[in-house]
PDB file of C-alpha atoms in Angstrom:
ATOM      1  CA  UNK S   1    -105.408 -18.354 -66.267  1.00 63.00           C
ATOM      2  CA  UNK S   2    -105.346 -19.829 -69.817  1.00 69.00           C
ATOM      3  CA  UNK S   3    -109.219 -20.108 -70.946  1.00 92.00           C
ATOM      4  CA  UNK S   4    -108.710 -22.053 -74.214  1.00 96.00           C
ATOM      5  CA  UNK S   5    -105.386 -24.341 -73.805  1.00 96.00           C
ATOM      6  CA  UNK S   6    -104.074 -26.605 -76.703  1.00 97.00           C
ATOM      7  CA  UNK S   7    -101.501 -28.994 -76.634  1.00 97.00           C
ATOM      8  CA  UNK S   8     -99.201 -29.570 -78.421  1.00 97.00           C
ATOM      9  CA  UNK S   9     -97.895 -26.890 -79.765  1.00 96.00           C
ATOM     10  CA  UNK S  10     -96.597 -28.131 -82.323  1.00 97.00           C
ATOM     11  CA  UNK S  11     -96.463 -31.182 -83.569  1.00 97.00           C
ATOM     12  CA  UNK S  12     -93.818 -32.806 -86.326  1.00 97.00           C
ATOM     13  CA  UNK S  13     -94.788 -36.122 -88.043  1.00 97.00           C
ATOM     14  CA  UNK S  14     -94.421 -38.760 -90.514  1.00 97.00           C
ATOM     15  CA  UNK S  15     -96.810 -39.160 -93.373  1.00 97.00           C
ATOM     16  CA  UNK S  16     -99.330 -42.331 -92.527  1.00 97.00           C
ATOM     17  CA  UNK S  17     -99.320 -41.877 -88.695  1.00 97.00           C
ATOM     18  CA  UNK S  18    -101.886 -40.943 -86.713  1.00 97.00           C
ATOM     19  CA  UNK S  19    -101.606 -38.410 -84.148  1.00 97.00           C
ATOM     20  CA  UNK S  20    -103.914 -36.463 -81.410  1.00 97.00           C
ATOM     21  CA  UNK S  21    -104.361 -32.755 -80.388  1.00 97.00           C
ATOM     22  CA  UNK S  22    -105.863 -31.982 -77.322  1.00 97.00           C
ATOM     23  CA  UNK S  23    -108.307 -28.669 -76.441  1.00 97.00           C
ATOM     24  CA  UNK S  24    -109.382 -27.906 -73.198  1.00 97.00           C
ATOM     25  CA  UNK S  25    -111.706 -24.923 -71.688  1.00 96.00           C
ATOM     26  CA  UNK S  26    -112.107 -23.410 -68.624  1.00 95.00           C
ATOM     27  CA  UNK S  27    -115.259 -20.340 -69.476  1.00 93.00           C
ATOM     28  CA  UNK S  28    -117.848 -23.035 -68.527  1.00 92.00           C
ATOM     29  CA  UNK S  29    -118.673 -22.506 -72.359  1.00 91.00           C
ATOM     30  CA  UNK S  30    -121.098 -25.173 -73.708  1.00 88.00           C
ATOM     31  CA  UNK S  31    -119.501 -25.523 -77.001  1.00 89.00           C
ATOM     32  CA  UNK S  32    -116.166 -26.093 -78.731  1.00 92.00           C
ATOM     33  CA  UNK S  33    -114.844 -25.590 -82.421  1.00 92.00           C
ATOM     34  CA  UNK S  34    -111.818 -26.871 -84.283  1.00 94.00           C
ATOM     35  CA  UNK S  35    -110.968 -24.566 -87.100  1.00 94.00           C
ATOM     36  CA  UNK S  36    -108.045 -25.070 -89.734  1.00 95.00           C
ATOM     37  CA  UNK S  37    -105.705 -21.921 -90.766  1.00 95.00           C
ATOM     38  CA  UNK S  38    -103.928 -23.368 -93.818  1.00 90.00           C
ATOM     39  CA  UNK S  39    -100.493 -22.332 -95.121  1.00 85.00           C
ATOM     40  CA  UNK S  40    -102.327 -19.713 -97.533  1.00 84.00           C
ATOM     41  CA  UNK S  41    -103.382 -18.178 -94.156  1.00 84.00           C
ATOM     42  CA  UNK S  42    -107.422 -19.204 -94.430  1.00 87.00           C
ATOM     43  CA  UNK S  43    -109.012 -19.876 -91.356  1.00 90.00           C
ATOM     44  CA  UNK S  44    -111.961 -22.275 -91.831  1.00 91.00           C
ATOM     45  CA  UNK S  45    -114.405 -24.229 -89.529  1.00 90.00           C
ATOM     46  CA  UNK S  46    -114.222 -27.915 -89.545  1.00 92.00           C
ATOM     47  CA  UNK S  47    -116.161 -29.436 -86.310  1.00 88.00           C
ATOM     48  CA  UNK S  48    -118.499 -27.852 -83.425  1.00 88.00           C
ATOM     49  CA  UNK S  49    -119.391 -30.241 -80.837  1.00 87.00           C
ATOM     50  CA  UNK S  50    -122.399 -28.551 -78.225  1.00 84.00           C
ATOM     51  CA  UNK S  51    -122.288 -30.328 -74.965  1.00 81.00           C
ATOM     52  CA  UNK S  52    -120.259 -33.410 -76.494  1.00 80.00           C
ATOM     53  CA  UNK S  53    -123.130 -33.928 -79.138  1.00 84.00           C
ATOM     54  CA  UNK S  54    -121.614 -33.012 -82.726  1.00 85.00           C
ATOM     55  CA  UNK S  55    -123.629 -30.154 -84.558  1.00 82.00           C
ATOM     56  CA  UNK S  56    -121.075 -28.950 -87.462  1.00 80.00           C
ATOM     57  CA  UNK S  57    -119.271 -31.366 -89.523  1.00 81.00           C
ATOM     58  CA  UNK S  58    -117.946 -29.437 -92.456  1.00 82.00           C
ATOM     59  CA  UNK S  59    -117.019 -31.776 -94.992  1.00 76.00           C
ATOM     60  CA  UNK S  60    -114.140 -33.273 -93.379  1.00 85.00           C
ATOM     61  CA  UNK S  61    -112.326 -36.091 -94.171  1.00 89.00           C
ATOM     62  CA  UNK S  62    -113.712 -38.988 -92.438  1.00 90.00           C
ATOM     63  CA  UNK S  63    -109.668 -39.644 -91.323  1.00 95.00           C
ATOM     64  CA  UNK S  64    -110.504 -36.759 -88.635  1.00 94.00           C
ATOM     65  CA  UNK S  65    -112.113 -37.626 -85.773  1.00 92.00           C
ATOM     66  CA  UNK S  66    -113.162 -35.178 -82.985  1.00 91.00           C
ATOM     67  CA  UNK S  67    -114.061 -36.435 -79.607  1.00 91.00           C
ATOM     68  CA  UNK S  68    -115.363 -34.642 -76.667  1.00 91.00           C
ATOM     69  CA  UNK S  69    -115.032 -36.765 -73.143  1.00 90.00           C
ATOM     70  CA  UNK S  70    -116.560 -33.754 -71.576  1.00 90.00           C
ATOM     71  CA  UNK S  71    -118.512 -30.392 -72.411  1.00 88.00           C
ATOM     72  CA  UNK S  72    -114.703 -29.048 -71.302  1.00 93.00           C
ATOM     73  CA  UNK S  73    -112.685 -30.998 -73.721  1.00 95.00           C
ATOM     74  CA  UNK S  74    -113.014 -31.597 -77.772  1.00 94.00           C
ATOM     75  CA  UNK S  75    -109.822 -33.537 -78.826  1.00 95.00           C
ATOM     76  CA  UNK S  76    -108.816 -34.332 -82.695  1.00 96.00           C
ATOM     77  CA  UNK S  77    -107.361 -37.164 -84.054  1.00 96.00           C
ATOM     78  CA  UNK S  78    -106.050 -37.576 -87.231  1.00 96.00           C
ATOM     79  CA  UNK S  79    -105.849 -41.016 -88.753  1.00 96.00           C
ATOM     80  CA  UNK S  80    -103.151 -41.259 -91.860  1.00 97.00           C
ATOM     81  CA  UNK S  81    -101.910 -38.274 -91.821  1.00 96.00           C
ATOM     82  CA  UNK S  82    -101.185 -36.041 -95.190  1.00 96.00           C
ATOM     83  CA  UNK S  83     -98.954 -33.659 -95.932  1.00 95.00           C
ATOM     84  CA  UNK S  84    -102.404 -31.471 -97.099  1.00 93.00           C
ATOM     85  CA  UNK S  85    -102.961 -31.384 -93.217  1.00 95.00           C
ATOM     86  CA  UNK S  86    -100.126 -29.581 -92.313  1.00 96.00           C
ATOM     87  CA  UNK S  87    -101.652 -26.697 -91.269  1.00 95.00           C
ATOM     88  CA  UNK S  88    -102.222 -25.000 -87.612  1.00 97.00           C
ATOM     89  CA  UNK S  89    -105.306 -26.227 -86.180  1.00 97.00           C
ATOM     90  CA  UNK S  90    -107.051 -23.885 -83.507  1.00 97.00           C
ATOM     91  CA  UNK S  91    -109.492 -24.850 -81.182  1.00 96.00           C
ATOM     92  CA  UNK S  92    -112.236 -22.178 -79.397  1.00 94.00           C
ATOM     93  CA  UNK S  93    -114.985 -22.473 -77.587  1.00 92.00           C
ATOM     94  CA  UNK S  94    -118.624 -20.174 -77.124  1.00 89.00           C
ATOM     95  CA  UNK S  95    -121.070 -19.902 -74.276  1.00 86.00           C
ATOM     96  CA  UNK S  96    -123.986 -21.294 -76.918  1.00 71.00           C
ATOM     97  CA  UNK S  97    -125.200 -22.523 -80.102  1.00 62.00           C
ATOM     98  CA  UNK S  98    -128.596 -21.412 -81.442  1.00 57.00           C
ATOM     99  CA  UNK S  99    -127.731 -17.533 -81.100  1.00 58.00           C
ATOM    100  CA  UNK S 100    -125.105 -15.341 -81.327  1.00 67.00           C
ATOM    101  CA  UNK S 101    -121.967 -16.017 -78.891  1.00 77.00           C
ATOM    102  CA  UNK S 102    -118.588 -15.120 -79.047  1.00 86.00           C
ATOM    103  CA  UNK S 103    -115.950 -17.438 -79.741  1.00 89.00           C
ATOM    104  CA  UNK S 104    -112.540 -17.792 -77.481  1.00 93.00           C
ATOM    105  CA  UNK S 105    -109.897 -19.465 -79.417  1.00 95.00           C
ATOM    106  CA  UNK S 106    -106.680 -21.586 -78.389  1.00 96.00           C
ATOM    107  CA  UNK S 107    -103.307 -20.636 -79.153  1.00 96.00           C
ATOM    108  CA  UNK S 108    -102.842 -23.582 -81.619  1.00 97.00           C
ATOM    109  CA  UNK S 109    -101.014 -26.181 -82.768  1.00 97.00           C
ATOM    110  CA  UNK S 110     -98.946 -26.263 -85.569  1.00 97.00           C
ATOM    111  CA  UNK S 111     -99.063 -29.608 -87.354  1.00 97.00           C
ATOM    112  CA  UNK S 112     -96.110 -30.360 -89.728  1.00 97.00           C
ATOM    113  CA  UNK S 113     -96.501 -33.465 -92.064  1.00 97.00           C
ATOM    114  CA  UNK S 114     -93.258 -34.486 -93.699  1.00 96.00           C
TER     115      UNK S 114
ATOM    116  CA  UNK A   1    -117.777 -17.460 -98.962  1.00 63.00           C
ATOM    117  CA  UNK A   2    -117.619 -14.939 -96.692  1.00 65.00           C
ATOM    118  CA  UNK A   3    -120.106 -12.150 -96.910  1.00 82.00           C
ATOM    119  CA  UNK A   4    -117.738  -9.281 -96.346  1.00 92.00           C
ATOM    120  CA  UNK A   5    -115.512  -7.226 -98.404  1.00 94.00           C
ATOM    121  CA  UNK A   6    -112.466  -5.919 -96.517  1.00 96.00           C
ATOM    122  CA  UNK A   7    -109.518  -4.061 -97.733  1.00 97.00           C
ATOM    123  CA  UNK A   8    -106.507  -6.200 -98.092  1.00 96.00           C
ATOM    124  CA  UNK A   9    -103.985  -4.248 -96.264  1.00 97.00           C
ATOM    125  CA  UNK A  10    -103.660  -0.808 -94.608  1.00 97.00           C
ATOM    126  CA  UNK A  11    -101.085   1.028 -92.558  1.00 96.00           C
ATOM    127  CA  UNK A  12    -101.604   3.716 -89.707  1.00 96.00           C
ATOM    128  CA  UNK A  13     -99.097   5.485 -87.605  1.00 97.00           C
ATOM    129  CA  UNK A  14     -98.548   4.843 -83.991  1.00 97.00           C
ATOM    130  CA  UNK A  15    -100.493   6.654 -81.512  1.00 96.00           C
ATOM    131  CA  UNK A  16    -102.836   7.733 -84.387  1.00 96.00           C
ATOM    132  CA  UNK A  17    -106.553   6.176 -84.824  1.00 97.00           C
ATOM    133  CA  UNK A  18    -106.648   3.268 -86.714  1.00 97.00           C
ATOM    134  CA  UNK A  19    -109.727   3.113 -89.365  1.00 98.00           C
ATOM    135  CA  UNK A  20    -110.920  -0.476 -90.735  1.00 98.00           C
ATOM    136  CA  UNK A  21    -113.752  -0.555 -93.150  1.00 97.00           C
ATOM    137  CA  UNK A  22    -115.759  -3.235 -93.883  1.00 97.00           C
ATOM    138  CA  UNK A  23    -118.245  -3.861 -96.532  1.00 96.00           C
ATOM    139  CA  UNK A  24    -121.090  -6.589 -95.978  1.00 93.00           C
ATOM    140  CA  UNK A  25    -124.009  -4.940 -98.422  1.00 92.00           C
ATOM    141  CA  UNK A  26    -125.772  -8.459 -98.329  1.00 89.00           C
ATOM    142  CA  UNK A  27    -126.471  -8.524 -94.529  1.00 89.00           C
ATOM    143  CA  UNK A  28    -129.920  -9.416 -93.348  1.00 84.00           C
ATOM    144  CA  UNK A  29    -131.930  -8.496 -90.380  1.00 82.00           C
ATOM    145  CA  UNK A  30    -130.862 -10.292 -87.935  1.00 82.00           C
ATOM    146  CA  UNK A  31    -127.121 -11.001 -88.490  1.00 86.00           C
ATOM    147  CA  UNK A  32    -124.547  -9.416 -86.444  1.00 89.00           C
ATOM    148  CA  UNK A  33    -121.166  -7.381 -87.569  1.00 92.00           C
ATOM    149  CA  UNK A  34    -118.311  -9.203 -85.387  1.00 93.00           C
ATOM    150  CA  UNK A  35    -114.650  -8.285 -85.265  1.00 95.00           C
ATOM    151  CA  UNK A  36    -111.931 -10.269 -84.350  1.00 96.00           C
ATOM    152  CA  UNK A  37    -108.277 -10.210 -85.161  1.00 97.00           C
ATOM    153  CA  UNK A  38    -105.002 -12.568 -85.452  1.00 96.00           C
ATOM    154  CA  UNK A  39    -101.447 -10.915 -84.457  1.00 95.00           C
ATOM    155  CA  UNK A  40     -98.726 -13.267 -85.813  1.00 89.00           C
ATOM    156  CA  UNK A  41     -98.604 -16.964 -84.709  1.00 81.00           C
ATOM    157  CA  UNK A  42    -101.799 -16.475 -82.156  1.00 92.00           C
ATOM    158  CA  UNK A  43    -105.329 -17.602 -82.213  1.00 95.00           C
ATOM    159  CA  UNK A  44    -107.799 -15.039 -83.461  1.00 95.00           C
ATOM    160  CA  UNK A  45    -108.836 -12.624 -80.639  1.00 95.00           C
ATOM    161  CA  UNK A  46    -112.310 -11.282 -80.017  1.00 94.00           C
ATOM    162  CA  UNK A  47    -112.564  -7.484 -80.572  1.00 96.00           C
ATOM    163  CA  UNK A  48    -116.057  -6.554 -80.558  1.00 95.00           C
ATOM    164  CA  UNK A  49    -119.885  -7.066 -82.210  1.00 92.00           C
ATOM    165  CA  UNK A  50    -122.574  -5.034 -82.910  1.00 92.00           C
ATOM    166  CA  UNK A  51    -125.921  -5.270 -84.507  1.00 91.00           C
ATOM    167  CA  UNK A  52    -127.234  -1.811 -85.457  1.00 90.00           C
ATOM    168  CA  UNK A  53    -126.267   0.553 -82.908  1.00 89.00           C
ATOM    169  CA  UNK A  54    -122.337   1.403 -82.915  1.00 94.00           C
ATOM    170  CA  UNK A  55    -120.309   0.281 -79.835  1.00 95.00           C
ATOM    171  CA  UNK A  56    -117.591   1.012 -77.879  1.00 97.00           C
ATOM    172  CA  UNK A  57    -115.532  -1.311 -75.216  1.00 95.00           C
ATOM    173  CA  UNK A  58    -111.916  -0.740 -73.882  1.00 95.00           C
ATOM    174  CA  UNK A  59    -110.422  -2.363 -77.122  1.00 94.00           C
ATOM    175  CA  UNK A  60    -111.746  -0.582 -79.674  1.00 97.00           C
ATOM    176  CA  UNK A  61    -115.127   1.397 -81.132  1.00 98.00           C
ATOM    177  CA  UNK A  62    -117.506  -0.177 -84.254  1.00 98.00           C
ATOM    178  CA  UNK A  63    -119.421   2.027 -86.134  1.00 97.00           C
ATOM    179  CA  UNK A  64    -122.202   0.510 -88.315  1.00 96.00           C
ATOM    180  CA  UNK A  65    -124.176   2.381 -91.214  1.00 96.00           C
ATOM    181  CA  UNK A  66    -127.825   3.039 -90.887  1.00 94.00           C
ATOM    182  CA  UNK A  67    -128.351   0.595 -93.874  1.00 94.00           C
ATOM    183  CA  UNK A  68    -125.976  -1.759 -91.587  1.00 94.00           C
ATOM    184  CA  UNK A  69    -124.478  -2.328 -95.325  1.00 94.00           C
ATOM    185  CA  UNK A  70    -120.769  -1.361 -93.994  1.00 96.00           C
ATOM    186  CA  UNK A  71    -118.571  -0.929 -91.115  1.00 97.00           C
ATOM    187  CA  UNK A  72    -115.882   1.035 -89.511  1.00 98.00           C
ATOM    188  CA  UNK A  73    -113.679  -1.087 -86.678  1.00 98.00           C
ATOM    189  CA  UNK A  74    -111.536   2.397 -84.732  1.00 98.00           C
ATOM    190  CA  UNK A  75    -109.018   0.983 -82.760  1.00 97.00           C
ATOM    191  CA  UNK A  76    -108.149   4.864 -81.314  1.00 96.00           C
ATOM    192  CA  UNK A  77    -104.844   4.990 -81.051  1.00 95.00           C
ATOM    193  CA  UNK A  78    -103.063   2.578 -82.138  1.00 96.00           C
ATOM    194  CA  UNK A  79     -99.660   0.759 -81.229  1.00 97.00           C
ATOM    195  CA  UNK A  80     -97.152  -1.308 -82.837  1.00 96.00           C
ATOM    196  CA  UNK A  81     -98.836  -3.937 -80.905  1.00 95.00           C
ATOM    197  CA  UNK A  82    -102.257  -3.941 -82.964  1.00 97.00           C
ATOM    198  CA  UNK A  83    -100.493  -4.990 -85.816  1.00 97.00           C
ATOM    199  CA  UNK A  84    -102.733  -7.901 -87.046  1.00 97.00           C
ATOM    200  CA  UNK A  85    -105.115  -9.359 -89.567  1.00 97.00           C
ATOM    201  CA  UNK A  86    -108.210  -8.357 -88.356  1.00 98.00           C
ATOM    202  CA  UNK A  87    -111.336  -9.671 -89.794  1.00 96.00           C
ATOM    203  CA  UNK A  88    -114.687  -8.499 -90.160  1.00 95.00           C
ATOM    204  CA  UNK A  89    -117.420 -11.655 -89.680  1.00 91.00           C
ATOM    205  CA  UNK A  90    -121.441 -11.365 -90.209  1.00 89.00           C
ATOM    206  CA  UNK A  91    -123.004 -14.013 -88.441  1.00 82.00           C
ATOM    207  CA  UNK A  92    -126.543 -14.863 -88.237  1.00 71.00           C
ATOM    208  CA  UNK A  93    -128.449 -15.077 -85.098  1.00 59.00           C
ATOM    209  CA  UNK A  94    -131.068 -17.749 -83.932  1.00 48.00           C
ATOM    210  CA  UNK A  95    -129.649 -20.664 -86.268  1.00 50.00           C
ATOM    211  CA  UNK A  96    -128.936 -23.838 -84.627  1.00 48.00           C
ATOM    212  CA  UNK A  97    -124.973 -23.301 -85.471  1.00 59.00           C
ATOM    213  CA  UNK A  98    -122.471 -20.609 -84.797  1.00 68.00           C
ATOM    214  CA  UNK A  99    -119.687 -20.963 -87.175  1.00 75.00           C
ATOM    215  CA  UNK A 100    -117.150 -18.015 -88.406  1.00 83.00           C
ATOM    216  CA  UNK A 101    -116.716 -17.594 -91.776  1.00 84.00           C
ATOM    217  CA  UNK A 102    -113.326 -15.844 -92.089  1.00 88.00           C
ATOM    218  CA  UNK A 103    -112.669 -14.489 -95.015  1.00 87.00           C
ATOM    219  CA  UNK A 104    -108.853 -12.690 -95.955  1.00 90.00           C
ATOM    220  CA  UNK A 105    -108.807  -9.995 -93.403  1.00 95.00           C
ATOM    221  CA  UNK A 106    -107.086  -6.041 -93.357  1.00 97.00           C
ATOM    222  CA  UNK A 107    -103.347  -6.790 -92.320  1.00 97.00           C
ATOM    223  CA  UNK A 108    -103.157  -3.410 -90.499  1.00 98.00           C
ATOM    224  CA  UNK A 109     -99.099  -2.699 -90.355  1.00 97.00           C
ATOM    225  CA  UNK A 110     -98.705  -0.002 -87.061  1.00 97.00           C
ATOM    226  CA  UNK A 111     -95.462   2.109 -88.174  1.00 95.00           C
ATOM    227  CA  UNK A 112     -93.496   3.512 -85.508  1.00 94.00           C
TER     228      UNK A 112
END
């Protein structure tokens, strides 16, 4: 069973559209992460969202939006899209916040802005 | 900025242990030494943690200095299929977030 599932994988676009990536989680974890892995391979937090209440915002662009329906789901949608946000975009999830927990991560998506 | 100092590439034959240092000289008290690594294409993968005493689980073995001040990840023997950035990660403990800093990783390269 897949414990961290994205979708799409990939995902080809025009500049100025706005597009969604889904993350869902099956560990019963109580918080979920969206991390960026640019082209220069860096992997680097953006959001953490701790049963659906946001608790990491790191500096994103206020285009980005991350929702979370459910302590099982954080989705991301990009308005006006870039081509600086092609990148692959990989979602994970922990069992906690305040204290040490490892992270599960998705298979990601590759976003390709043209 | 990541707080650890990693080599930027190293290669080990197949079958043969697998050595990764890591340097984090600035780690406090109560921050842990995790490990995780990315093969090609894939999300990063959970290895293993540690605090102050070294550890062992059926992927690999962590061995931390008694200053804590470096690491050794020993993957035991290795395969062509551990080939893969792996990253070392401190990360505090008791904070009211839990966020990876990744810095640029080992690429360990497995030769047949």
């Amino acid at each position: 069973d897949t414990a961290v599932s994205q979708t799409p994988k990939y995902l080809v676009t025009q500049m100025g559209n706005d597009k969604s990536i889904k993350c869902e989680q099956n560990l019963g974890h109580d918080t979920m992460y969206w991390y960026k892995q640019d082209s220069k391979k860096f992997l680097k937090i953006m959001f953490s969202y701790n049963n659906k209440e946001l608790i990491i915002n790191e500096t994103v662009p206020n285009r980005f939006s991350p929702k979370s329906p459910d302590k099982a789901h954080l989705n991301l949608h990009i308005n006006s899209l870039e081509l600086g946000d092609s990148a692959v975009y990989f979602c994970a999830s922990s069992q906690g916040t305040s204290g040490v927990y490892t992270q599960y991560f998705g298979p990601g998506t590759r976003l390709t802005v043209l | 900025d990541a707080k650890t100092t990693q080599p930027p590439s190293m290669d080990c034959a197949e079958g043969r242990a697998a050595n990764l240092p890591c340097n984090h000289s600035t780690i406090s008290g109560n921050e842990y030494v995790y490990w995780y690594r990315q093969i090609h294409s894939q999300g990063p993968q959970y290895i293993i943690h540690g605090l102050k005493n070294n550890e062992t689980n059926e992927m690999a073995s962590l061995i931390i200095t008694e200053d804590r001040k470096s690491s050794t990840l020993i993957l035991p023997h290795a395969t062509l299929r551990d080939t893969a950035v792996y990253y070392c990660i401190v990360t505090g403990y008791g904070g009211a977030t839990n966020k990876l800093i990744f810095g640029t990783g080992t690429l360990l390269a497995v030769q047949p």
